[in-house]
XYZ file of N, CA and C in Angstrom:
666
model
N -36.961 12.068 28.357
C -37.715 11.796 27.130
C -37.756 10.291 26.874
N -38.932 9.799 26.537
C -39.124 8.394 26.205
C -39.280 8.240 24.703
N -38.703 7.162 24.178
C -38.949 6.788 22.783
C -40.091 5.785 22.751
N -41.144 6.115 22.016
C -42.275 5.205 21.835
C -42.179 4.583 20.448
N -41.906 3.285 20.403
C -41.932 2.550 19.140
C -43.364 2.099 18.904
N -43.976 2.583 17.841
C -45.384 2.312 17.552
C -45.481 1.242 16.475
N -46.017 0.088 16.848
C -46.077 -1.073 15.954
C -47.508 -1.223 15.439
N -47.719 -1.090 14.125
C -49.087 -1.144 13.592
C -49.641 -2.561 13.537
N -50.941 -2.631 13.291
C -51.589 -3.914 13.118
C -51.467 -4.416 11.689
N -52.268 -5.400 11.346
C -52.186 -6.023 10.022
C -52.671 -5.080 8.932
N -51.990 -5.122 7.801
C -52.448 -4.413 6.618
C -52.589 -2.925 6.778
N -51.766 -2.317 7.630
C -51.858 -0.876 7.832
C -50.465 -0.263 7.768
N -50.423 1.049 7.573
C -49.141 1.739 7.472
C -49.005 2.775 8.580
N -47.948 3.570 8.495
C -47.667 4.520 9.563
C -48.674 5.664 9.620
N -49.444 5.864 8.559
C -50.451 6.927 8.571
C -51.416 6.753 9.739
N -51.820 5.521 10.014
C -52.768 5.244 11.098
C -52.232 5.733 12.447
N -50.919 5.717 12.594
C -50.304 6.064 13.869
C -49.928 7.534 13.958
N -50.149 8.282 12.889
C -49.755 9.686 12.844
C -50.364 10.547 13.933
N -51.682 10.499 14.164
C -52.273 11.347 15.213
C -51.718 11.047 16.605
N -51.496 9.764 16.898
C -50.929 9.401 18.198
C -49.488 9.876 18.300
N -48.714 9.687 17.239
C -47.321 10.144 17.243
C -47.248 11.647 17.468
N -48.152 12.386 16.840
C -48.163 13.845 16.999
C -48.444 14.233 18.442
N -49.371 13.526 19.091
C -49.699 13.829 20.488
C -48.522 13.538 21.420
N -47.854 12.429 21.200
C -46.713 12.077 22.047
C -45.566 13.061 21.845
N -45.362 13.471 20.598
C -44.312 14.444 20.299
C -44.627 15.785 20.947
N -45.899 16.169 20.882
C -46.307 17.444 21.480
C -46.032 17.462 22.977
N -46.052 16.291 23.590
C -45.821 16.197 25.037
C -44.343 15.999 25.377
N -43.484 16.137 24.379
C -42.045 16.136 24.643
C -41.341 14.814 24.490
N -41.991 13.847 23.836
C -41.386 12.531 23.680
C -41.075 12.249 22.210
N -40.324 11.194 21.983
C -40.000 10.757 20.623
C -40.944 9.619 20.264
N -41.691 9.792 19.205
C -42.632 8.763 18.746
C -42.213 8.296 17.365
N -42.034 6.986 17.207
C -41.536 6.433 15.952
C -42.491 5.357 15.441
N -43.398 5.701 14.512
C -44.213 4.668 13.883
C -43.333 3.804 12.984
N -43.448 2.495 13.113
C -42.637 1.574 12.327
C -43.392 1.139 11.074
N -42.752 1.256 9.930
C -43.337 0.785 8.674
C -42.972 -0.684 8.510
N -43.973 -1.543 8.538
C -43.727 -2.977 8.432
C -43.935 -3.460 6.996
N -43.171 -4.455 6.557
C -43.305 -4.975 5.192
C -44.472 -5.949 5.076
N -45.670 -5.461 5.368
C -46.822 -6.361 5.500
C -47.220 -7.023 4.183
N -46.843 -6.424 3.043
C -47.216 -7.005 1.753
C -46.100 -7.848 1.152
N -45.060 -8.130 1.919
C -43.912 -8.919 1.456
C -44.072 -10.361 1.932
N -44.235 -11.283 1.006
C -44.460 -12.680 1.372
C -43.214 -13.366 1.924
N -42.060 -12.720 1.849
C -40.855 -13.303 2.430
C -40.633 -12.819 3.861
N -41.412 -11.840 4.299
C -41.200 -11.237 5.620
C -41.859 -12.075 6.713
N -41.109 -12.352 7.756
C -41.577 -13.128 8.907
C -41.808 -12.206 10.102
N -42.241 -12.778 11.204
C -42.397 -11.992 12.427
C -41.057 -11.407 12.868
N -39.985 -12.170 12.668
C -38.660 -11.660 12.997
C -38.304 -10.466 12.115
N -38.707 -10.516 10.837
C -38.474 -9.391 9.938
C -39.200 -8.154 10.437
N -40.425 -8.342 10.918
C -41.194 -7.219 11.451
C -40.476 -6.609 12.659
N -39.986 -7.458 13.565
C -39.277 -6.955 14.741
C -38.018 -6.202 14.326
N -37.324 -6.713 13.318
C -36.128 -6.031 12.822
C -36.482 -4.658 12.255
N -37.641 -4.549 11.620
C -38.074 -3.263 11.064
C -38.328 -2.245 12.168
N -38.855 -2.703 13.291
C -39.079 -1.799 14.425
C -37.733 -1.311 14.965
N -36.781 -2.223 15.102
C -35.453 -1.855 15.583
C -34.799 -0.859 14.633
N -34.905 -1.104 13.333
C -34.314 -0.197 12.353
C -34.943 1.192 12.446
N -36.231 1.250 12.770
C -36.920 2.539 12.852
C -36.451 3.362 14.051
N -36.286 2.712 15.207
C -35.929 3.467 16.421
C -34.431 3.627 16.596
N -33.636 2.761 15.939
C -32.193 2.818 16.085
C -31.699 1.887 17.165
N -30.382 1.661 17.172
C -29.789 0.684 18.082
C -29.664 1.192 19.513
N -29.784 2.502 19.728
C -29.668 3.066 21.076
C -30.780 4.090 21.314
N -32.025 3.615 21.455
C -33.166 4.542 21.567
C -33.344 5.151 22.946
N -32.547 4.720 23.916
C -32.716 5.233 25.272
C -33.888 4.571 25.972
N -34.627 5.353 26.742
C -35.794 4.836 27.467
C -36.852 4.439 26.445
N -37.073 3.135 26.297
C -37.897 2.635 25.188
C -39.172 1.957 25.686
N -40.295 2.412 25.134
C -41.595 1.766 25.332
C -42.091 1.311 23.970
N -42.457 0.047 23.864
C -42.973 -0.504 22.613
C -44.487 -0.617 22.721
N -45.175 0.000 21.771
C -46.642 0.033 21.760
C -47.126 -0.790 20.566
N -47.903 -1.822 20.822
C -48.340 -2.732 19.769
C -49.846 -2.671 19.593
N -50.275 -2.496 18.348
C -51.699 -2.472 18.037
C -52.102 -3.760 17.334
N -53.164 -4.415 17.803
C -53.795 -5.537 17.127
C -52.784 -6.656 16.818
N -52.560 -6.975 15.525
C -51.622 -8.031 15.143
C -50.191 -7.696 15.579
N -49.927 -6.442 15.909
C -48.619 -6.074 16.432
C -48.253 -6.823 17.698
N -49.256 -7.400 18.366
C -48.992 -8.199 19.551
C -48.174 -9.439 19.282
N -48.107 -9.871 18.021
C -47.282 -11.037 17.672
C -45.821 -10.669 17.443
N -45.558 -9.471 16.921
C -44.174 -9.098 16.595
C -43.514 -8.233 17.662
N -44.277 -7.404 18.361
C -43.682 -6.490 19.343
C -42.890 -7.201 20.442
N -43.363 -8.351 20.979
C -42.552 -9.007 22.015
C -41.172 -9.427 21.523
N -41.025 -9.640 20.227
C -39.726 -10.036 19.684
C -38.735 -8.883 19.715
N -39.239 -7.655 19.751
C -38.355 -6.491 19.871
C -37.612 -6.544 21.201
N -38.248 -7.131 22.211
C -37.620 -7.231 23.531
C -36.393 -8.146 23.515
N -36.250 -8.972 22.494
C -35.066 -9.812 22.342
C -33.925 -9.063 21.663
N -34.226 -7.885 21.132
C -33.246 -7.144 20.350
C -32.791 -5.860 21.014
N -33.668 -5.267 21.821
C -33.371 -4.001 22.484
C -33.828 -4.059 23.939
N -33.257 -3.185 24.761
C -33.729 -3.055 26.146
C -35.037 -2.276 26.139
N -36.114 -2.929 26.534
C -37.455 -2.337 26.517
C -37.924 -2.158 27.951
N -38.282 -0.925 28.306
C -38.772 -0.679 29.670
C -40.186 -1.180 29.851
N -41.023 -1.011 28.816
C -42.440 -1.353 28.954
C -43.000 -1.753 27.602
N -43.866 -2.747 27.629
C -44.571 -3.209 26.445
C -46.054 -2.928 26.660
N -46.641 -2.120 25.766
C -48.045 -1.749 25.910
C -48.827 -2.320 24.734
N -49.825 -3.113 25.044
C -50.676 -3.723 24.034
C -51.961 -2.916 23.924
N -52.242 -2.413 22.722
C -53.445 -1.619 22.485
C -54.414 -2.470 21.685
N -55.461 -2.939 22.348
C -56.442 -3.866 21.763
C -55.740 -4.868 20.846
N -54.762 -5.569 21.436
C -53.850 -6.404 20.656
C -54.087 -7.889 20.884
N -53.615 -8.681 19.922
C -53.613 -10.124 20.028
C -52.491 -10.537 20.979
N -52.763 -11.535 21.804
C -51.749 -12.063 22.715
C -51.487 -13.514 22.329
N -50.324 -13.806 21.749
C -50.052 -15.168 21.280
C -49.605 -16.096 22.396
N -49.788 -17.384 22.156
C -49.231 -18.424 23.010
C -48.033 -19.027 22.285
N -47.078 -19.584 23.009
C -45.909 -20.184 22.352
C -46.313 -21.224 21.303
N -45.726 -21.099 20.120
C -45.985 -22.049 19.053
C -47.295 -21.852 18.313
N -48.081 -20.886 18.706
C -49.381 -20.637 18.076
C -49.231 -19.631 16.939
N -49.873 -19.906 15.823
C -49.863 -18.945 14.728
C -51.020 -17.975 14.887
N -50.892 -16.823 14.236
C -51.993 -15.856 14.265
C -53.221 -16.414 13.561
N -53.006 -17.280 12.576
C -54.141 -17.906 11.884
C -54.945 -18.789 12.832
N -54.245 -19.436 13.763
C -54.919 -20.322 14.714
C -55.461 -19.572 15.927
N -54.950 -18.353 16.135
C -55.293 -17.586 17.335
C -56.785 -17.326 17.449
N -57.449 -17.033 16.338
C -58.861 -16.644 16.365
C -59.740 -17.733 16.976
N -59.547 -18.965 16.511
C -60.351 -20.064 17.045
C -59.894 -20.445 18.454
N -58.577 -20.422 18.677
C -58.049 -20.828 19.977
C -58.537 -19.919 21.102
N -58.720 -18.648 20.798
C -59.144 -17.697 21.829
C -60.656 -17.520 21.908
N -61.382 -18.038 20.901
C -62.833 -17.852 20.871
C -63.258 -16.503 20.337
N -62.363 -15.828 19.599
C -62.695 -14.497 19.095
C -63.871 -14.526 18.140
N -63.962 -15.556 17.307
C -65.035 -15.621 16.316
C -66.409 -15.598 16.950
N -66.587 -16.412 17.985
C -67.874 -16.454 18.677
C -68.150 -15.131 19.378
N -67.104 -14.534 19.957
C -67.285 -13.255 20.654
C -67.686 -12.154 19.685
N -67.067 -12.136 18.521
C -67.426 -11.110 17.538
C -68.831 -11.350 17.002
N -69.188 -12.602 16.727
C -70.534 -12.897 16.218
C -71.597 -12.439 17.212
N -71.338 -12.663 18.493
C -72.290 -12.233 19.517
C -72.380 -10.709 19.555
N -71.247 -10.031 19.391
C -71.241 -8.569 19.371
C -71.988 -8.041 18.150
N -71.772 -8.668 16.988
C -72.498 -8.281 15.774
C -74.005 -8.394 15.982
N -74.414 -9.480 16.625
C -75.844 -9.697 16.862
C -76.409 -8.639 17.805
N -75.658 -8.309 18.851
C -76.117 -7.279 19.786
C -76.251 -5.922 19.100
N -75.325 -5.637 18.196
C -75.317 -4.342 17.520
C -76.224 -4.308 16.299
N -76.686 -5.489 15.853
C -77.467 -5.544 14.622
C -76.641 -5.153 13.404
N -75.361 -5.535 13.409
C -74.433 -5.107 12.372
C -74.204 -6.201 11.340
N -74.139 -5.810 10.077
C -73.770 -6.712 8.994
C -72.314 -7.125 9.193
N -72.006 -8.420 9.322
C -70.624 -8.852 9.555
C -69.654 -8.421 8.458
N -70.173 -8.112 7.267
C -69.305 -7.703 6.161
C -69.097 -6.192 6.101
N -69.707 -5.452 7.021
C -69.571 -3.994 7.019
C -68.283 -3.610 7.738
N -67.217 -3.432 6.965
C -65.899 -3.151 7.525
C -65.869 -1.805 8.239
N -66.552 -0.815 7.675
C -66.555 0.515 8.288
C -67.209 0.469 9.663
N -68.348 -0.212 9.760
C -69.041 -0.314 11.045
C -68.231 -1.114 12.064
N -67.420 -2.040 11.577
C -66.612 -2.864 12.472
C -65.397 -2.105 13.002
N -64.682 -1.437 12.103
C -63.405 -0.825 12.469
C -63.468 0.679 12.731
N -64.368 1.390 12.040
C -64.312 2.857 12.042
C -65.615 3.511 12.491
N -66.418 2.818 13.274
C -67.724 3.333 13.687
C -67.611 4.585 14.543
N -66.448 4.789 15.201
C -66.283 5.947 16.076
C -65.320 6.978 15.494
N -65.003 6.833 14.200
C -64.055 7.727 13.530
C -64.828 8.663 12.606
N -64.441 9.930 12.555
C -65.090 10.867 11.646
C -65.039 10.343 10.212
N -66.106 10.584 9.464
C -66.226 9.994 8.124
C -65.039 10.300 7.213
N -64.532 11.554 7.142
C -63.374 11.807 6.262
C -62.144 11.001 6.679
N -61.959 10.831 7.980
C -60.822 10.050 8.460
C -61.013 8.573 8.124
N -62.233 8.079 8.277
C -62.515 6.687 7.924
C -62.275 6.445 6.437
N -62.690 7.378 5.605
C -62.468 7.250 4.157
C -60.973 7.210 3.853
N -60.207 8.066 4.534
C -58.760 8.087 4.317
C -58.119 6.796 4.817
N -58.627 6.266 5.918
C -58.099 5.011 6.456
C -58.278 3.881 5.451
N -59.426 3.832 4.794
C -59.665 2.787 3.803
C -58.690 2.905 2.640
N -58.313 4.140 2.309
C -57.350 4.334 1.216
C -55.939 3.896 1.623
N -55.689 3.855 2.923
C -54.366 3.466 3.402
C -54.264 1.979 3.727
N -55.335 1.236 3.542
C -55.255 -0.204 3.784
C -54.285 -0.853 2.808
N -53.466 -1.781 3.312
C -52.486 -2.474 2.488
C -52.766 -3.967 2.504
N -52.287 -4.646 1.484
C -52.399 -6.103 1.462
C -51.557 -6.679 2.595
N -52.090 -7.666 3.273
C -51.367 -8.304 4.364
C -50.972 -9.717 3.951
N -49.686 -9.973 3.913
C -49.187 -11.301 3.586
C -49.622 -12.316 4.641
N -49.855 -13.543 4.186
C -50.226 -14.620 5.114
C -48.997 -15.211 5.805
N -47.804 -14.901 5.328
C -46.596 -15.533 5.869
C -46.470 -15.375 7.382
N -46.513 -14.161 7.932
C -46.382 -14.055 9.392
C -47.609 -14.565 10.140
N -48.756 -14.603 9.463
C -49.961 -15.123 10.106
C -49.892 -16.636 10.283
N -49.229 -17.307 9.352
C -49.149 -18.766 9.405
C -47.942 -19.261 10.192
N -47.070 -18.361 10.595
C -45.840 -18.725 11.312
C -46.123 -18.953 12.791
N -45.684 -20.075 13.350
C -45.832 -20.263 14.800
C -45.064 -19.182 15.558
N -45.674 -18.680 16.626
C -44.992 -17.646 17.414
C -43.709 -18.234 17.980
N -42.554 -17.583 17.751
C -41.268 -18.233 18.021
C -40.776 -18.184 19.462
N -41.413 -17.433 20.345
C -40.937 -17.391 21.727
C -41.552 -18.536 22.535
N -40.806 -18.964 23.555
C -41.343 -20.038 24.403
C -42.072 -19.506 25.626
N -42.085 -18.169 25.779
C -42.814 -17.537 26.879
C -42.907 -16.045 26.592
N -43.787 -15.384 27.319
C -43.882 -13.928 27.190
C -42.602 -13.309 27.743
N -42.093 -12.234 27.134
C -40.846 -11.637 27.632
C -40.998 -11.093 29.051
N -39.890 -11.095 29.768
C -39.873 -10.606 31.146
C -39.743 -9.082 31.127
N -40.781 -8.442 30.668
C -40.848 -6.986 30.532
C -42.202 -6.534 31.069
N -42.209 -5.435 31.809
C -43.481 -4.910 32.313
C -44.453 -4.737 31.151
N -45.640 -5.322 31.286
C -46.620 -5.323 30.204
C -47.928 -4.709 30.679
N -48.471 -3.836 29.845
C -49.791 -3.249 30.090
C -50.688 -3.565 28.908
N -51.989 -3.603 29.179
C -52.961 -3.834 28.107
C -54.027 -2.740 28.167
N -54.194 -2.027 27.046
C -55.226 -0.999 26.950
C -56.418 -1.579 26.186
N -57.491 -1.788 26.903
C -58.731 -2.339 26.356
C -59.579 -1.182 25.842
N -59.979 -1.247 24.586
C -60.773 -0.171 23.993
C -62.257 -0.450 24.213
N -62.907 0.467 24.906
C -64.267 0.255 25.404
C -65.261 -0.061 24.295
N -65.118 0.577 23.136
C -66.107 0.406 22.059
C -65.619 -0.511 20.945
N -64.589 -1.292 21.191
C -64.052 -2.173 20.152
C -65.064 -3.268 19.822
N -65.394 -3.395 18.543
C -66.338 -4.422 18.096
C -65.623 -5.702 17.654
N -64.346 -5.578 17.262
C -63.587 -6.750 16.823
C -63.126 -7.581 18.011
N -62.614 -6.911 19.035
C -62.185 -7.579 20.260
C -63.009 -7.017 21.423
N -64.221 -7.528 21.613
C -65.093 -6.989 22.677
C -64.471 -7.134 24.065
N -64.923 -6.286 24.964
C -64.310 -6.191 26.288
C -64.311 -7.515 27.042
N -65.423 -8.225 27.054
C -65.491 -9.483 27.808
C -64.521 -10.507 27.229
N -64.411 -10.528 25.917
C -63.465 -11.430 25.260
C -62.034 -11.111 25.681
N -61.674 -9.819 25.670
C -60.318 -9.413 26.037
C -60.002 -9.821 27.470
N -60.933 -9.587 28.369
C -60.687 -9.922 29.781
C -60.444 -11.426 29.950
N -61.213 -12.237 29.238
C -61.036 -13.688 29.329
C -59.696 -14.104 28.749
N -59.347 -13.546 27.591
C -58.071 -13.866 26.952
C -56.897 -13.519 27.864
N -56.940 -12.330 28.470
C -55.846 -11.915 29.342
C -55.744 -12.806 30.574
N -56.877 -13.173 31.142
C -56.871 -14.022 32.337
C -56.206 -15.363 32.050
N -56.338 -15.824 30.805
C -55.757 -17.115 30.429
C -54.309 -17.001 29.970
N -53.953 -15.852 29.368
C -52.662 -15.769 28.681
C -51.651 -14.842 29.334
N -52.111 -13.810 30.010
C -51.195 -12.880 30.688
C -51.708 -12.656 32.103
N -51.602 -13.671 32.910
C -52.105 -13.594 34.279
C -51.382 -12.487 35.034
N -52.158 -11.711 35.723
C -51.599 -10.604 36.467
C -51.671 -9.277 35.741
N -51.947 -9.312 34.439
C -52.108 -8.072 33.675
C -53.591 -7.705 33.667
N -53.911 -6.634 34.354
C -55.297 -6.163 34.430
C -55.490 -5.096 33.355
N -56.452 -5.273 32.450
C -56.596 -4.296 31.363
C -57.033 -2.926 31.873
N -56.483 -1.904 31.253
C -56.867 -0.528 31.523
C -57.822 -0.087 30.414
N -58.970 0.425 30.768
C -59.996 0.759 29.792
C -59.765 2.174 29.262
N -59.753 2.279 27.923
C -59.628 3.581 27.260
C -60.779 3.714 26.269
N -61.141 4.932 25.901
C -62.235 5.102 24.940
C -61.806 4.730 23.527
N -62.796 4.354 22.717
C -62.518 4.124 21.306
C -62.819 2.713 20.854
N -62.892 2.578 19.529
C -63.067 1.283 18.904
C -61.713 0.648 18.623
N -61.619 -0.081 17.505
C -60.390 -0.827 17.245
C -59.230 0.065 16.802
N -59.511 1.301 16.435
C -58.446 2.221 16.038
C -58.493 3.490 16.901
N -58.183 3.377 18.176
C -58.257 4.554 19.045
C -57.233 5.622 18.684
N -56.183 5.236 17.964
C -55.197 6.230 17.540
C -55.782 7.202 16.522
N -56.892 6.817 15.893
C -57.586 7.705 14.961
C -58.746 8.439 15.635
N -59.449 7.759 16.513
C -60.647 8.360 17.109
C -60.367 9.107 18.404
N -59.364 8.655 19.180
C -59.083 9.268 20.476
C -57.578 9.351 20.726
N -56.843 10.015 19.852
C -55.379 10.054 20.034
C -54.940 10.780 21.300
N -55.683 11.810 21.719
C -55.309 12.546 22.926
C -55.438 11.648 24.153
N -56.558 10.960 24.260
C -56.784 10.079 25.406
C -55.814 8.892 25.395
N -55.514 8.388 24.182
C -54.594 7.255 24.088
C -53.190 7.669 24.511
N -52.753 8.847 24.063
C -51.434 9.335 24.470
C -51.369 9.515 25.985
N -52.428 10.056 26.573
C -52.457 10.242 28.023
C -52.361 8.900 28.753
N -53.036 7.885 28.222
C -52.988 6.562 28.848
C -51.583 5.979 28.758
N -50.911 6.165 27.632
C -49.560 5.653 27.484
C -48.598 6.302 28.474
N -48.873 7.555 28.817
C -47.981 8.308 29.688
C -48.344 8.200 31.166
N -49.422 7.489 31.475
C -49.816 7.352 32.872
C -48.753 6.589 33.662
């Protein structure tokens, strides 16, 4: 049995990870969505990593850490606290040493990539539902909006504290229909920041744990 520590993205809670956790549990594994103090202005990236450790416990056994979106900034810090067999990034941000999440967008060219995607799709840049939940059933999308939480700027403005990526096997799951982090953008970012990590393509937009939890669980277990 593997313990999957599920690290959410910005401004979200464990509800978003519920369908994926249920699928992993159904397949005989332990899935632990971590509740992060995203609305606490005193909480740092280290605080987030500590919250993941507190959720899984000090002896989780065979541990895989799964990071969604902004979780890419805090999940690698878990590797400094626990023995992690594998780190899986699900349409996640990949930080550089000393770079803040606030600076990441311009440094990686995400803004231009998203603007180009918006233009191709003919999408209003302010349409949050079309950006994040275009592939999610309407009742689920409505519930997701109700679960949105305020995200403190503190961890976003903090320079990433590691001097290199952890020496842990790393995988990246690229979501085929993601409008926030389009496929070409992700491939370029990985080529520059995690050389040797070839993205694995999975179905879904930016929240595949809501739209394709079965396929996402299968990809994690491959």
